[in-house]
XYZ file of C-alpha atoms in Angstrom:
333
model
C 98.696 72.708 87.327
C 94.820 73.972 88.211
C 94.399 77.297 86.580
C 94.035 80.015 88.976
C 90.038 81.277 88.862
C 88.300 84.094 86.519
C 89.221 87.252 86.940
C 87.715 89.646 85.494
C 84.898 91.958 86.190
C 85.403 93.924 88.956
C 85.972 97.842 89.168
C 89.265 98.775 90.238
C 89.637 101.250 92.844
C 91.239 104.603 92.223
C 94.580 104.400 93.429
C 98.208 105.648 92.456
C 100.095 103.104 90.168
C 102.889 102.909 92.500
C 102.024 98.831 92.930
C 104.618 97.047 90.868
C 108.317 96.481 93.277
C 110.178 97.281 90.439
C 111.751 101.242 91.399
C 110.518 102.834 88.259
C 113.088 105.787 88.499
C 117.003 105.056 87.612
C 118.288 101.720 88.613
C 120.290 103.327 91.565
C 117.835 105.248 93.576
C 118.086 108.187 96.262
C 118.367 107.074 100.277
C 120.192 104.028 98.882
C 117.810 101.350 96.726
C 119.155 99.655 93.602
C 116.746 97.173 91.781
C 119.979 94.877 91.348
C 119.843 93.496 94.609
C 122.723 92.467 95.050
C 123.395 90.357 91.403
C 127.420 91.001 91.260
C 127.856 89.734 87.885
C 124.152 92.117 86.712
C 125.829 95.374 88.357
C 128.638 94.680 86.093
C 126.739 94.460 83.120
C 124.616 97.335 84.251
C 128.014 99.771 83.821
C 129.431 98.625 82.069
C 125.920 99.190 79.141
C 125.907 102.739 80.768
C 129.195 102.992 78.458
C 127.695 101.516 75.814
C 129.449 98.182 75.911
C 126.135 96.293 75.424
C 128.586 92.897 74.558
C 128.894 92.608 77.994
C 125.133 92.844 78.764
C 125.292 90.324 75.427
C 126.975 87.737 77.722
C 125.478 87.916 80.585
C 121.609 87.107 79.269
C 123.810 84.279 77.075
C 124.902 82.517 80.220
C 121.995 83.246 82.274
C 119.505 80.877 79.440
C 116.948 79.789 80.723
C 117.244 80.756 84.170
C 113.768 82.833 83.913
C 112.935 84.699 87.266
C 116.822 85.015 86.887
C 116.946 86.465 83.483
C 113.241 88.204 84.152
C 115.593 90.402 86.727
C 118.967 91.217 84.964
C 117.131 92.263 81.414
C 114.364 94.445 83.867
C 116.772 96.069 85.543
C 119.384 96.155 82.676
C 116.770 98.315 80.437
C 116.651 100.257 83.648
C 120.073 102.219 82.713
C 118.966 105.665 81.101
C 120.553 104.512 77.194
C 120.041 100.719 77.378
C 117.269 101.320 74.417
C 119.620 103.108 71.905
C 123.050 100.413 72.974
C 120.550 98.049 72.113
C 119.305 99.650 68.841
C 122.855 99.400 68.203
C 123.475 95.272 69.525
C 120.081 94.343 67.158
C 121.713 96.212 63.930
C 125.039 94.332 64.433
C 122.452 91.068 65.223
C 119.592 90.899 64.006
C 118.006 87.987 64.847
C 119.199 88.138 68.224
C 115.623 87.504 70.932
C 117.847 88.137 73.634
C 118.649 92.034 72.122
C 115.559 92.250 71.010
C 114.085 91.351 74.201
C 116.632 94.211 75.886
C 115.251 97.033 73.727
C 111.786 96.034 73.931
C 111.392 95.928 78.062
C 113.778 99.172 77.560
C 110.896 100.591 75.303
C 108.056 99.508 78.464
C 111.011 101.405 80.809
C 110.640 104.709 78.670
C 106.974 104.734 78.161
C 106.375 103.983 82.004
C 108.409 107.350 82.434
C 106.416 109.245 80.434
C 109.022 109.879 77.657
C 108.269 106.748 74.958
C 104.881 105.661 72.871
C 103.003 102.358 74.630
C 102.257 101.094 71.473
C 105.858 100.995 69.742
C 106.487 99.128 73.323
C 104.082 96.602 73.193
C 104.894 95.983 69.434
C 108.751 95.271 70.814
C 107.171 93.206 72.981
C 105.666 91.688 70.816
C 108.348 91.299 68.173
C 110.952 89.826 70.907
C 108.728 87.120 72.036
C 108.085 85.167 68.586
C 112.181 85.686 68.098
C 111.964 83.432 71.693
C 108.293 81.862 71.516
C 109.369 79.457 75.339
C 110.763 82.933 76.852
C 108.742 84.414 79.388
C 110.763 87.797 79.324
C 108.298 89.713 76.540
C 105.744 89.085 78.489
C 106.915 90.566 81.825
C 107.903 93.821 80.048
C 104.103 93.673 78.135
C 102.675 92.765 82.222
C 104.578 96.008 83.248
C 102.980 97.767 80.862
C 99.513 96.429 80.619
C 99.624 97.281 84.927
C 100.548 100.171 84.758
C 99.496 101.588 81.377
C 96.427 99.481 79.936
C 93.292 97.418 81.187
C 92.091 94.683 83.447
C 91.910 91.706 80.378
C 95.133 93.496 79.382
C 97.139 92.268 82.199
C 95.469 89.216 82.499
C 96.086 88.577 78.948
C 99.912 88.982 79.156
C 99.881 87.678 82.392
C 97.971 84.232 81.308
C 100.762 84.017 78.303
C 103.829 84.494 81.271
C 102.524 82.227 83.710
C 101.896 79.061 80.273
C 105.695 79.709 79.980
C 106.952 79.491 83.537
C 103.969 78.986 86.347
C 106.332 80.202 88.849
C 107.122 83.299 87.630
C 107.732 85.947 90.726
C 107.789 88.593 89.059
C 104.888 89.063 87.259
C 103.088 86.965 90.343
C 104.084 90.449 92.508
C 102.739 92.604 89.226
C 98.737 90.526 89.240
C 98.828 90.723 92.910
C 99.892 95.077 92.807
C 96.861 95.415 90.137
C 94.230 93.300 91.595
C 94.744 95.078 94.591
C 92.723 97.698 93.044
C 89.656 96.786 92.390
C 87.170 97.982 95.142
C 85.598 95.407 97.235
C 82.747 96.008 99.689
C 82.611 93.263 102.678
C 84.866 91.835 105.794
C 88.496 93.378 105.180
C 89.911 90.460 105.576
C 87.697 89.314 102.507
C 89.177 91.005 99.621
C 90.244 88.215 96.783
C 93.386 89.417 96.021
C 94.481 87.024 99.655
C 92.289 84.263 97.401
C 94.840 84.318 94.972
C 97.713 85.157 96.027
C 96.818 82.106 98.747
C 95.343 79.741 95.546
C 98.946 80.606 93.938
C 101.296 80.011 97.221
C 99.345 76.914 96.791
C 99.796 75.659 94.098
C 103.437 76.083 93.926
C 105.779 73.512 94.954
C 106.634 73.602 98.671
C 109.835 75.451 98.285
C 108.731 78.285 95.552
C 109.481 81.346 97.761
C 105.248 82.507 95.703
C 104.838 81.406 99.495
C 105.529 84.183 100.889
C 102.987 86.002 97.478
C 99.691 86.753 100.500
C 102.063 88.799 102.141
C 102.995 90.694 99.254
C 98.598 90.983 98.773
C 98.410 92.501 101.574
C 100.906 94.839 101.184
C 99.794 96.217 98.315
C 95.895 95.924 99.745
C 97.208 98.286 102.059
C 98.842 100.590 99.747
C 95.187 101.122 98.361
C 92.934 101.371 101.518
C 95.463 103.907 102.839
C 95.519 105.799 99.485
C 91.799 105.870 98.913
C 90.606 106.414 102.489
C 89.114 104.125 104.757
C 93.152 103.070 106.762
C 95.530 105.043 108.096
C 98.379 106.136 106.608
C 100.559 105.407 109.061
C 100.625 100.930 108.904
C 102.076 100.390 111.663
C 99.264 101.785 114.099
C 96.667 100.826 111.172
C 95.406 97.478 112.935
C 95.852 96.140 109.350
C 98.169 92.911 109.923
C 96.240 92.145 112.864
C 93.818 90.272 111.345
C 93.538 86.353 112.322
C 93.417 85.813 108.954
C 96.283 88.223 108.553
C 98.053 86.412 111.570
C 97.605 83.932 110.084
C 99.671 84.342 106.318
C 102.140 85.939 108.353
C 103.718 82.943 110.418
C 103.283 80.023 107.781
C 105.758 82.594 105.738
C 107.793 83.202 108.130
C 107.942 79.703 109.417
C 108.214 78.981 105.121
C 111.820 81.029 105.501
C 113.123 79.369 107.731
C 112.554 75.660 105.969
C 113.182 76.639 102.717
C 115.032 80.056 102.089
C 116.355 80.223 98.500
C 119.992 82.804 99.129
C 119.873 82.149 94.770
C 116.962 83.350 94.061
C 117.199 86.760 91.827
C 114.739 88.682 93.800
C 114.680 87.372 97.264
C 115.490 90.466 98.589
C 112.151 91.673 97.416
C 110.719 88.334 100.100
C 112.104 89.331 102.809
C 111.103 93.531 102.816
C 107.826 92.339 102.005
C 107.593 89.501 105.516
C 110.452 92.378 107.469
C 107.708 95.522 106.326
C 104.779 93.395 107.516
C 106.591 92.243 111.170
C 106.778 95.315 111.442
C 103.070 96.651 111.549
C 101.817 93.857 113.059
C 104.340 94.499 115.734
C 106.768 91.142 116.199
C 110.420 93.109 116.302
C 111.418 89.080 116.978
C 110.367 87.869 113.589
C 111.560 91.960 111.900
C 114.498 91.793 113.415
C 116.509 87.886 111.493
C 114.948 89.529 108.789
C 116.166 92.985 108.821
C 119.566 91.395 110.027
C 119.533 89.127 106.230
C 117.945 92.309 103.639
C 121.003 93.381 105.039
C 121.751 96.903 102.400
C 119.049 95.591 99.529
C 116.576 97.483 100.763
C 113.470 98.025 98.596
C 111.510 100.790 97.235
C 108.156 99.196 97.635
C 106.504 98.581 100.010
C 108.576 100.874 102.518
C 107.163 103.970 100.596
C 103.198 102.705 100.832
C 101.521 104.903 101.805
C 103.262 107.338 99.531
C 105.885 107.451 102.550
C 109.974 108.047 102.302
C 110.592 105.167 101.815
C 114.248 104.930 103.406
C 113.587 106.908 106.682
C 111.274 103.788 106.698
C 113.229 100.574 106.554
C 115.129 102.774 108.723
C 113.441 103.458 111.483
C 111.786 100.186 110.861
C 115.400 98.548 111.016
C 116.498 100.515 114.230
C 113.157 99.764 116.470
C 113.905 95.258 115.552
C 117.402 95.296 116.292
C 116.929 98.332 118.975
C 119.150 100.550 117.401
C 118.643 104.518 117.665
C 117.091 105.827 115.528
C 118.285 107.211 112.462
C 118.251 111.393 111.995
C 114.986 113.290 109.855
C-alpha cells in the first residue's frame, strides 16, 4: 500500500478537544447516547464488568479474535466503564501474562487520564506493556493514539497512528482520530483546500472498494467545521454555514452516499458513526431525502459527534435534524 504523505511541520489551530468520535463521559450518555452502538454481546459484557465479573469481558475479547476494528471498539467501550481499571487489574493478577487483560487495563487507564483522574505517563507505560504482549494487535496503539490526540504533540499522534496503521491499514477509529487532530491545523487559502481533506480522500482511495473509510472525507468536513466554528471563521449554525455547499463538498457527499447505497456493512462495529456523520452532512447540505434514508437506518443509535459541533446540545440537534428530514413534529426544547 502506498504510504500516506508526511504530515509534520504545520501549526495546529487553537480549539477544543472534542474531535474524538467516542463519547468521553460515561458509557450511557445523557439524552440517549450509548457508545456500545447496539452490540448486544458488548452490552452484556459491560454490564457484567460493572459488577466486577471480568470473566465475561475475557470471553468477549477472546472470541473477538483479530477482528481489529471490532476488538478496538469493544475494548474501548469496556474501558469506559467507571471501574474498568480496577477490574482489569484483578484480571491481570489472576492471569499475569494475558494480553487481553493488559490491553483492557491500559485502555481503562487512558480513559481515566482523559477524564483527569490518572497520570498520562502511567497510561502510556501500560499501553506499551500491552503492545509488547501482543505485537500484532493495533488496540494498545489505539489507546496511545487516543491519549496523544488529546494530550500529546502532533509528532506523538503521527507515531502512534503509524504503528496502528502498520498493524491494520484500514483501522476505522484510528483514521477518525487522526482526521480530527489534523483538522485543527491552521491553514489559509480557499475554504475547500485544507490538507485534511486531501488526506481523507487519499486514505479512502487507497482502501478497498468496500471499506468504510469511503466515508472518511465526510468526517474530515465535519471535523474542519468544528474547528472553524470554534475559532470564528464559520458561524455556529452548521445548517446555515455554507460549509457543505462547495463543489468539493458536494462531490464528497455524493460519493459517500453512493458508497453507502452499494456497500453498507450492517456488521461493522462502528457503522453508526459513519451513518451519523453522513446524516449530519446531508442535513447541513439541505438534502432531506438522503438524510431521511440515513436517519431510518440510524434508528436509536445516535452518536454525540458530530451533532455536538460546535458546542451544541447533541441530542437536541440530532432530534431536530431527524424530525426535519422525516417531516415529523419538532421536539420540545
